[in-house]
Amino acid sequence: MFKINTIDGNNRMSTQDLLESINAALAQGETEFYIEAAGQHDIGGPLWHPEGKPLTFLVKNAGQRVGSMCLPGTEIIVEGSASADIGWLNAGGRIVVKGDGGDTAAHCAAAGTIYVGGRAGTRSGSLMKHDPLFDAPEFWVLKNVGSFAFEFMGGGIAVVCGYDSEQFDSVLGDRACTGMVGGIVYFRGSAGGISAKDTKILPLAAEDIAYLDGKMEDFLNAVGRPELRTELTDWQEWHKVVPLSYDERPKKANTDLFSFRNSAWVPGSIFSDVCDDDFTVIDTVATGEYRRRVPVWENGKYSAPCEFNCTASIPSQQRFNLLRDGRIEEAYRLVLEYTPFPGSVCGAVCPNLCMDDCTRKTVDISAQIGKLGRYSSAVDVPMPEAETGKHVAVIGGGAAGLTAAWQLARLGHKVTVFEADEKMGGKMEQVIPRSRLPQETLTREIARIAAMGVAYKTGVSVDKEKFTSIKECHDAVVVATGTHVTKVIPWPGHERIIKGLDFLKAINKGEKPAIGKQIIVIGCGNSGMDVAVGAYGLGAEQVTCIDVQRPAAFAAELAHVKALGGEICWPVFTKEVTDEGIITQDGKLIKGDTVIIAIGEVPDLDFVPDGIALERGFLQPAGNYSVAPGIFTAGDTIRPGRLVDAIGAGREAALAADAYLRSAAYMPAGKIRIPAERMSTAYFKKCHSCDVPDASGDYARCISCGTCRDCHMCLKSCPENAITRLAGENGAEYVSDPASCIGCGICAGICPCGVWNMETNAEPIKFYR
């Protein structure tokens, strides 16, 4: 037998430590326990042996809840008395208390046996119950019980022997069996105050005597009083309490609920001070105004990750949806509302930030958004329906300027673009290698802008006088001259350096700038990689690209240069440029007979009117892209960026200029990215890269984040058929009928696009004043 003494000198073991000690011993295979307790709780509770062996506990000085939730196979024997809650929620154990038991003994007992060899306290046997699949719980008390015993009893058997209780008017205490609806209470002696509205007292039947006589010996032996058998088995002294049946219970006068609530209960109803009670019974599953949540179809409210990441804000998910509907020409024209260069930029030189966070990547790989732009390079759009009579000048024929011109022309304005070079296109034409940006694609897209009515004036250098003349002849001016002045740091020997921008422009014009065999390129951005590729094309044998920081070029561009044999070095800090190459700050020589710098450019804005402030050589427009009344700017004149950044800024500057020309307020379109947790990608099957279709057929893989893809999933999944699909010219719309919707949220949970959202029902309940 495993012994535990909970007192060590003046130290008392806590209940937690005692229970952990019992569990540890049990895990080691112990089955018999002798516990010298000191009032610790829950001794002998829900325990079982790993091999199913019976467990025995001998306990002295037990605290509350001895044997609480006790399981079959466990026997607990308490020497002397125990405090409250003996066998609380007993689930099958055998609990013997040889002395008195405290209040609420056998409270909520559902199985097993509880023996008390003395008296039990208040509310003993309350809420006892019986699951018909198991044996009924049994609760025996040698003497008497306190008040409210067997309150709300629902099942089981209780026996109160009434020994040594002649001095009490009732061995069951006061108000026993109140609310009793099941079970039997046997008692010996007198019992007054039993609830007559719930129970009745009957003499014993033969089966009652047989039960009591059969169990009496076991009970008396367990509590150590076998000598009392003869005294306690005079069955003429015994009675039983059973609950009244429904038909036996007294009935109240029949009255309708409305009258009772409105008159008898509380005049005007209990809530008459705050509401007009219509006595409507609200079902557990409610519709209409009583729903806790309501579905909201938020189609197009949020931007898909592709649209959000694209600085030109191209809604590629809408293009794929149009392709899915078979509206092919419309899909290809859609992108032209945002950029006139879908083939040149989106489909050729753009890093395609749209694809970086494509939700489809959580399934397999991104939708083929970049390649999709190529299908729009030859698409034409209709001319504007009406002309406004306004004339706008755009200074600069690069990505930003031509985008602004394209948008303004489509809005009905007359547009003239002034370009200093002999060709339109800016850096797309002058700098980016033909291998990256096909000449025929760019030429076609520039011609499409002209076909929209935009006039091109090339070879026009703009100074202050020319700018003033242009401003006087036009209703608005957009400055988009870009950055064409190469940054050169004045190191010793910097006069030997070739400017990267001039180098690239010369190559694109078909010239062959003279260079050596060993080339050093200062700057590892995309321009630096273009210079390196150009140098190899001119016959360079070795190109070394250096930078003071981690290379900023796209990974593909870096890989291309390395594949050609180029070397990328960083961090490298230049100290001096010599005939032999570059001397670094730490004294090392990087050999090279030609040094080309490509660390960025700044704009030439000497022509802007006095009074227009510059910051570090760049224009600083207001939130409406305006630097002065009627003068707007976009692209690299504000800050250096990618071509897609210039396109996005050019479009916004055009919209701001249009608002100015119409004397309206410019309202920039905000973008809110759709929360990732609203997407449900389980609808989509994973495919391998070899299974990815051509970009024009990739619409099946596009998840269409934030924009309904008309998949019918919500329609088919609604358990109440509350959702209806409405066909329209601009696509389908889904609506939910409040009279049928129960606010379950299945539509929001299953929608792959995150279009449905569940919101708290804000509809006011007219019930309240």
XYZ file of C-alpha atoms in Angstrom, residues 79-582:
504
model
C -12.061 7.244 8.431
C -14.227 9.581 10.507
C -16.136 12.494 8.992
C -15.684 14.462 5.789
C -16.627 18.001 4.778
C -18.858 19.233 1.946
C -19.477 17.759 -1.519
C -18.764 14.067 -0.806
C -19.139 12.237 -4.115
C -19.920 15.407 -6.024
C -20.699 14.329 -9.613
C -19.925 10.722 -8.707
C -19.645 8.815 -11.966
C -19.396 5.243 -10.680
C -17.104 5.020 -7.650
C -17.857 3.480 -4.248
C -17.392 6.080 -1.485
C -17.708 5.215 2.209
C -17.599 7.869 4.940
C -17.647 6.233 8.363
C -18.571 9.457 10.115
C -20.703 12.460 9.221
C -20.850 13.978 5.774
C -21.031 17.732 5.110
C -23.409 19.771 2.970
C -24.332 18.716 -0.593
C -23.203 15.127 -0.215
C -23.931 13.163 -3.410
C -24.727 16.439 -5.205
C -25.293 15.746 -8.929
C -24.321 12.077 -8.462
C -25.008 10.144 -11.675
C -23.715 6.648 -10.848
C -21.938 4.605 -8.174
C -22.594 4.288 -4.443
C -22.115 6.711 -1.556
C -22.410 5.521 2.066
C -22.423 7.958 5.020
C -22.167 6.398 8.490
C -23.501 9.475 10.291
C -25.466 12.556 9.343
C -25.387 14.470 6.025
C -25.787 18.206 5.629
C -27.959 20.666 3.723
C -28.937 19.926 0.132
C -27.565 16.403 0.261
C -28.696 14.367 -2.714
C -29.668 17.489 -4.646
C -29.758 17.168 -8.435
C -29.086 13.409 -8.380
C -29.825 11.946 -11.809
C -29.942 8.646 -13.663
C -28.786 7.771 -17.156
C -30.889 4.741 -18.195
C -27.841 3.222 -19.914
C -26.110 2.834 -16.537
C -27.042 1.657 -13.049
C -28.795 4.264 -10.935
C -26.698 6.145 -8.336
C -27.251 5.116 -4.693
C -26.899 7.339 -1.625
C -27.285 5.874 1.878
C -27.219 7.879 5.140
C -27.291 6.124 8.529
C -28.846 8.991 10.476
C -30.555 12.072 9.007
C -29.986 14.878 6.465
C -30.233 18.657 6.555
C -32.728 21.028 4.904
C -33.432 21.151 1.154
C -32.280 17.543 0.783
C -32.935 15.897 -2.591
C -33.798 19.261 -4.131
C -34.526 18.956 -7.884
C -33.736 15.256 -7.734
C -34.079 13.710 -11.188
C -33.154 10.078 -10.641
C -31.361 7.537 -8.498
C -32.059 6.031 -5.076
C -31.569 7.700 -1.679
C -31.943 5.936 1.687
C -32.118 7.811 5.011
C -32.153 5.258 7.867
C -33.140 7.695 10.633
C -30.962 6.029 13.275
C -30.438 8.137 16.429
C -32.721 10.842 14.988
C -35.815 10.666 17.195
C -35.143 14.204 18.445
C -35.739 15.637 14.933
C -39.213 16.460 13.593
C -38.036 15.297 10.173
C -35.184 12.983 9.280
C -35.257 14.670 5.850
C -34.900 18.198 7.194
C -37.007 21.166 6.090
C -38.478 21.526 2.561
C -37.126 18.238 1.336
C -37.643 17.048 -2.256
C -38.526 20.488 -3.616
C -38.673 20.342 -7.408
C -38.219 16.550 -7.382
C -39.034 15.027 -10.785
C -37.460 11.546 -10.600
C -35.902 8.879 -8.412
C -36.963 7.458 -5.010
C -36.169 8.574 -1.448
C -36.602 5.885 1.248
C -36.721 7.105 4.845
C -37.327 5.678 8.303
C -39.012 7.734 10.978
C -40.923 10.986 10.724
C -40.565 13.462 7.881
C -42.446 16.746 7.807
C -42.131 19.630 5.364
C -41.862 17.510 2.246
C -43.024 19.396 -0.872
C -46.613 18.276 -1.465
C -46.861 20.067 -4.835
C -44.016 17.971 -6.223
C -44.110 14.619 -4.389
C -46.209 12.049 -2.533
C -45.365 9.671 0.353
C -46.187 5.982 -0.095
C -45.774 2.812 1.957
C -43.189 0.307 0.843
C -44.041 -2.283 -1.764
C -42.559 -5.784 -1.822
C -39.883 -4.777 -4.351
C -38.897 -1.823 -2.147
C -38.397 -4.097 0.861
C -36.434 -6.545 -1.217
C -34.082 -3.775 -2.368
C -33.544 -2.327 1.125
C -33.101 -5.698 2.775
C -30.662 -6.795 0.101
C -28.439 -3.699 0.432
C -28.704 -3.082 4.210
C -26.002 -5.565 5.212
C -23.479 -4.157 2.742
C -24.153 -0.616 3.932
C -23.880 -1.380 7.659
C -20.743 -3.433 7.212
C -19.164 -0.650 5.154
C -19.785 2.025 7.812
C -18.829 -0.345 10.646
C -22.285 -0.757 12.242
C -23.446 -4.321 11.442
C -25.123 -4.614 14.849
C -27.891 -2.229 13.766
C -29.382 -4.532 11.131
C -32.266 -5.818 13.289
C -33.177 -2.329 14.494
C -33.225 -0.874 11.010
C -35.169 -3.601 9.233
C -38.613 -3.116 10.812
C -40.232 -2.222 7.506
C -43.353 -0.814 9.139
C -41.236 2.217 10.101
C -40.226 2.914 6.519
C -41.819 5.036 3.773
C -40.835 6.262 0.368
C -41.090 9.598 -1.439
C -41.739 9.635 -5.198
C -42.438 12.558 -7.549
C -45.938 13.321 -8.768
C -46.696 12.543 -12.372
C -47.647 15.385 -14.700
C -51.324 14.503 -14.420
C -51.109 14.454 -10.610
C -49.524 17.896 -10.320
C -51.815 20.861 -9.568
C -52.669 22.971 -12.617
C -52.966 26.729 -12.735
C -55.927 28.487 -14.235
C -55.689 28.490 -18.019
C -54.718 31.917 -19.354
C -53.191 33.070 -22.621
C -49.551 34.099 -22.628
C -50.222 37.633 -23.795
C -52.594 38.352 -20.906
C -50.258 36.804 -18.375
C -47.201 38.734 -19.521
C -49.007 42.006 -20.021
C -51.257 41.969 -16.966
C -50.711 39.274 -14.389
C -46.930 39.196 -14.476
C -46.082 42.898 -14.653
C -48.521 45.518 -15.951
C -47.377 46.529 -19.415
C -44.799 43.686 -19.379
C -41.519 43.532 -17.489
C -39.675 45.668 -20.064
C -42.405 48.245 -20.625
C -40.094 51.095 -19.624
C -37.698 50.464 -22.523
C -39.687 48.705 -25.236
C -43.039 47.915 -26.727
C -43.213 44.167 -26.309
C -44.872 42.559 -29.321
C -44.448 39.130 -27.698
C -42.807 37.754 -30.797
C -41.022 34.485 -30.161
C -37.582 34.698 -31.787
C -36.373 31.365 -33.100
C -32.896 30.088 -32.315
C -32.120 30.409 -36.029
C -33.450 33.818 -37.020
C -33.935 35.680 -40.290
C -34.505 39.329 -41.099
C -33.833 41.923 -38.459
C -33.122 39.387 -35.734
C -30.041 37.900 -37.439
C -26.837 38.535 -35.535
C -24.827 38.856 -38.775
C -25.781 39.705 -42.331
C -23.930 38.950 -45.595
C -22.717 41.880 -47.691
C -21.689 41.423 -51.345
C -18.590 43.615 -51.563
C -17.718 43.081 -55.204
C -14.872 45.371 -56.233
C -14.555 47.038 -52.828
C -11.009 45.764 -52.339
C -8.069 45.554 -54.688
C -6.600 42.192 -55.572
C -2.904 41.800 -54.638
C -1.990 42.185 -58.339
C -3.918 45.440 -58.687
C -2.696 46.710 -55.307
C 0.984 46.064 -56.096
C 0.775 47.524 -59.594
C 1.610 51.230 -59.411
C -0.468 51.705 -62.565
C -3.399 50.050 -60.697
C -4.244 47.680 -63.560
C -7.085 45.382 -62.399
C -5.758 42.190 -63.964
C -8.355 40.068 -62.179
C -11.028 41.882 -64.197
C -9.160 41.098 -67.431
C -9.165 37.411 -66.586
C -12.855 37.522 -65.696
C -13.676 39.065 -69.065
C -11.672 36.355 -70.794
C -13.548 33.758 -68.760
C -16.814 35.228 -70.059
C -15.546 35.104 -73.647
C -15.355 38.913 -73.910
C -11.862 38.775 -75.360
C -11.598 42.154 -77.116
C -13.062 43.866 -74.076
C -10.496 42.145 -71.868
C -7.602 43.302 -74.038
C -8.968 46.867 -74.215
C -9.420 47.101 -70.446
C -5.705 47.508 -69.772
C -5.590 50.475 -72.164
C -7.684 52.439 -69.689
C -4.622 52.383 -67.430
C -1.587 52.267 -69.736
C -0.856 52.753 -73.427
C 2.176 50.420 -73.092
C 0.851 46.952 -72.200
C 3.268 45.252 -74.602
C 6.317 47.478 -74.173
C 6.242 47.702 -70.392
C 3.889 45.102 -68.860
C 4.844 42.403 -71.325
C 8.534 43.191 -71.715
C 10.493 45.253 -69.176
C 8.239 45.535 -66.125
C 9.338 43.485 -63.067
C 5.662 42.507 -62.794
C 5.129 43.360 -59.155
C 1.559 42.252 -59.809
C 2.746 38.654 -59.742
C 4.822 38.913 -56.549
C 1.936 38.396 -54.114
C -0.547 36.709 -56.436
C -2.871 34.617 -54.255
C -2.506 31.814 -56.771
C 1.058 31.361 -55.451
C -0.435 29.785 -52.318
C -1.779 27.031 -54.613
C 0.997 26.652 -57.227
C 2.453 29.583 -59.220
C 1.263 33.099 -60.055
C -1.217 33.772 -62.811
C 0.573 34.809 -66.009
C -0.228 38.518 -65.734
C 2.905 39.982 -67.339
C 2.575 37.967 -70.527
C -1.105 38.886 -70.701
C -0.123 42.476 -71.539
C 1.348 41.435 -74.887
C -2.113 40.590 -76.231
C -3.130 44.235 -75.890
C -0.208 45.727 -77.792
C -2.055 45.765 -81.145
C -5.604 46.426 -79.895
C -7.256 49.673 -80.977
C -9.766 51.657 -78.952
C -12.505 53.963 -80.228
C -11.998 57.687 -80.450
C -13.658 59.874 -77.790
C -17.318 60.580 -78.481
C -16.994 64.347 -77.977
C -14.238 66.935 -77.852
C -13.945 69.352 -74.953
C -12.308 72.176 -76.873
C -9.464 72.280 -74.355
C -5.809 72.092 -75.403
C -3.138 70.467 -73.255
C 0.614 70.475 -73.776
C 2.780 67.616 -72.554
C 6.491 68.336 -72.302
C 8.382 65.062 -72.517
C 7.614 62.051 -74.703
C 8.578 59.284 -72.274
C 6.414 56.803 -70.373
C 4.858 59.397 -68.055
C 4.293 62.070 -70.709
C 2.840 59.734 -73.342
C 0.586 58.084 -70.745
C -0.740 61.489 -69.719
C -1.267 62.391 -73.383
C -3.093 59.109 -74.043
C -5.455 59.582 -71.112
C -6.160 63.243 -71.874
C -6.881 62.489 -75.538
C -9.296 59.721 -74.605
C -11.090 62.247 -72.378
C -11.696 64.481 -75.440
C -8.913 67.048 -75.043
C -6.549 68.155 -77.802
C -3.016 67.128 -76.803
C 0.404 68.052 -78.157
C 3.571 66.330 -76.924
C 6.873 68.229 -77.139
C 9.963 65.999 -77.167
C 13.604 67.093 -77.315
C 14.746 63.884 -79.025
C 14.082 63.046 -82.653
C 11.912 60.101 -81.582
C 9.132 59.639 -79.081
C 9.466 57.120 -76.281
C 11.916 58.637 -73.808
C 14.137 56.059 -72.137
C 12.048 53.259 -73.629
C 13.297 54.354 -77.035
C 16.657 55.843 -76.118
C 18.096 53.686 -73.326
C 16.523 50.261 -72.792
C 18.285 47.634 -74.934
C 16.318 46.369 -77.925
C 16.839 42.840 -76.594
C 14.656 43.694 -73.637
C 12.107 45.939 -75.338
C 11.285 44.994 -78.953
C 11.395 48.031 -81.243
C 8.341 47.032 -83.252
C 6.177 46.741 -80.119
C 7.150 50.192 -78.884
C 6.697 51.726 -82.338
C 3.207 50.247 -82.647
C 2.117 51.493 -79.229
C 3.495 55.005 -79.813
C 1.630 55.090 -83.130
C -1.592 54.068 -81.374
C -1.294 57.123 -79.125
C -0.915 59.334 -82.192
C -3.953 57.656 -83.758
C -5.979 58.797 -80.767
C -5.348 62.355 -81.978
C -2.206 63.218 -80.035
C 0.150 65.515 -81.962
C 3.893 64.842 -81.725
C 6.505 67.582 -82.010
C 10.012 66.175 -81.817
C 13.396 67.901 -81.692
C 11.922 70.660 -79.537
C 14.162 71.889 -76.715
C 12.179 73.762 -74.093
C 13.710 76.677 -72.217
C 11.994 79.280 -70.070
C 10.929 81.356 -73.055
C 9.596 78.339 -74.931
C 7.771 77.128 -71.838
C 6.069 80.484 -71.431
C 4.975 80.361 -75.054
C 3.598 76.852 -74.665
C 1.750 77.765 -71.475
C 0.110 80.781 -73.145
C -1.160 78.658 -76.035
C -2.596 75.807 -73.958
C -5.168 75.452 -71.219
C -2.928 73.170 -69.149
C 0.628 71.832 -69.250
C 1.995 68.499 -68.021
C 5.742 68.441 -67.341
C 7.154 64.930 -67.776
C 10.700 65.419 -69.016
C 12.137 62.557 -66.945
C 15.731 62.364 -65.760
C 18.411 62.645 -68.417
C 21.351 64.162 -66.537
C 23.663 61.388 -65.328
C 24.960 61.693 -61.780
C 28.760 61.842 -61.608
C 30.627 61.952 -58.304
C 33.681 64.261 -58.465
C 36.345 61.721 -57.529
C 39.868 62.476 -58.638
C 39.986 61.460 -62.297
C 36.217 61.591 -62.766
C 36.753 63.284 -66.157
C 37.756 59.847 -67.466
C 34.277 58.418 -66.685
C 31.714 57.783 -69.442
C 28.121 58.608 -68.531
C 25.994 55.482 -68.650
C 22.938 57.218 -70.051
C 24.889 58.689 -72.971
C 26.462 55.281 -73.587
C 23.094 53.518 -73.792
C 21.543 56.231 -75.947
C 24.386 55.933 -78.432
C 23.924 52.166 -78.693
C 20.176 52.472 -79.252
C 20.829 54.963 -82.054
C 22.963 52.350 -83.788
C 26.266 53.944 -82.887
C 29.253 52.012 -81.544
C 30.892 53.996 -78.720
C 34.624 53.361 -78.401
C 35.455 51.290 -75.315
C 38.330 49.107 -74.147
C 38.434 45.411 -73.381
C 38.161 45.643 -69.588
C 35.111 47.604 -68.494
C 34.208 48.809 -65.023
C 30.572 49.765 -64.448
C 29.872 51.841 -61.344
C 26.309 51.035 -60.227
C 24.529 47.691 -60.046
C 20.992 48.779 -60.721
C 19.049 47.843 -63.852
C 20.734 50.641 -65.803
C 24.131 49.319 -64.754
C 23.178 45.855 -66.016
C 22.016 47.375 -69.328
C 25.407 49.082 -69.635
C 27.193 45.794 -68.943
C 25.154 43.947 -71.567
C 25.796 46.787 -74.037
C 29.534 46.636 -73.344
C 29.667 42.918 -74.053
C 27.739 43.576 -77.262
C 30.472 46.018 -78.337
C 33.199 43.433 -77.813
C 34.236 43.873 -74.185
C 36.158 40.868 -72.815
C 35.527 41.474 -69.113
C 32.958 43.630 -67.311
C 33.152 44.276 -63.567
C 30.132 45.912 -61.947
C 30.641 47.541 -58.542
C 28.340 49.182 -56.021
C 28.459 50.500 -52.469
C 25.390 48.460 -51.483
C 23.557 45.277 -52.393
C 22.766 45.357 -56.134
C 19.320 46.812 -56.804
C 18.880 45.273 -60.268
C 16.247 42.621 -60.874
C 17.436 39.085 -60.291
C 16.962 38.196 -63.951
C 19.144 41.115 -65.063
C 21.913 40.187 -62.625
C 21.775 36.574 -63.786
C 22.025 37.662 -67.434
C 25.190 39.683 -66.812
C 26.772 36.855 -64.818
C 25.933 34.423 -67.625
C 27.847 36.673 -70.021
C 30.892 36.468 -67.736
C 30.337 39.671 -65.795
C 31.460 40.052 -62.188
C 29.308 41.739 -59.515
C 31.230 43.224 -56.567
C 29.878 44.978 -53.456
C 30.417 46.838 -51.257
C 33.104 48.733 -53.137
C 33.883 52.384 -52.348
C 35.659 54.348 -55.073
C 38.551 56.644 -54.112
C 40.075 57.573 -57.471
C 39.733 56.890 -61.189
C 43.030 56.341 -63.043
C 44.209 55.186 -66.465
C 44.584 51.701 -65.013
C 41.085 51.536 -63.494
C 39.621 52.345 -60.092
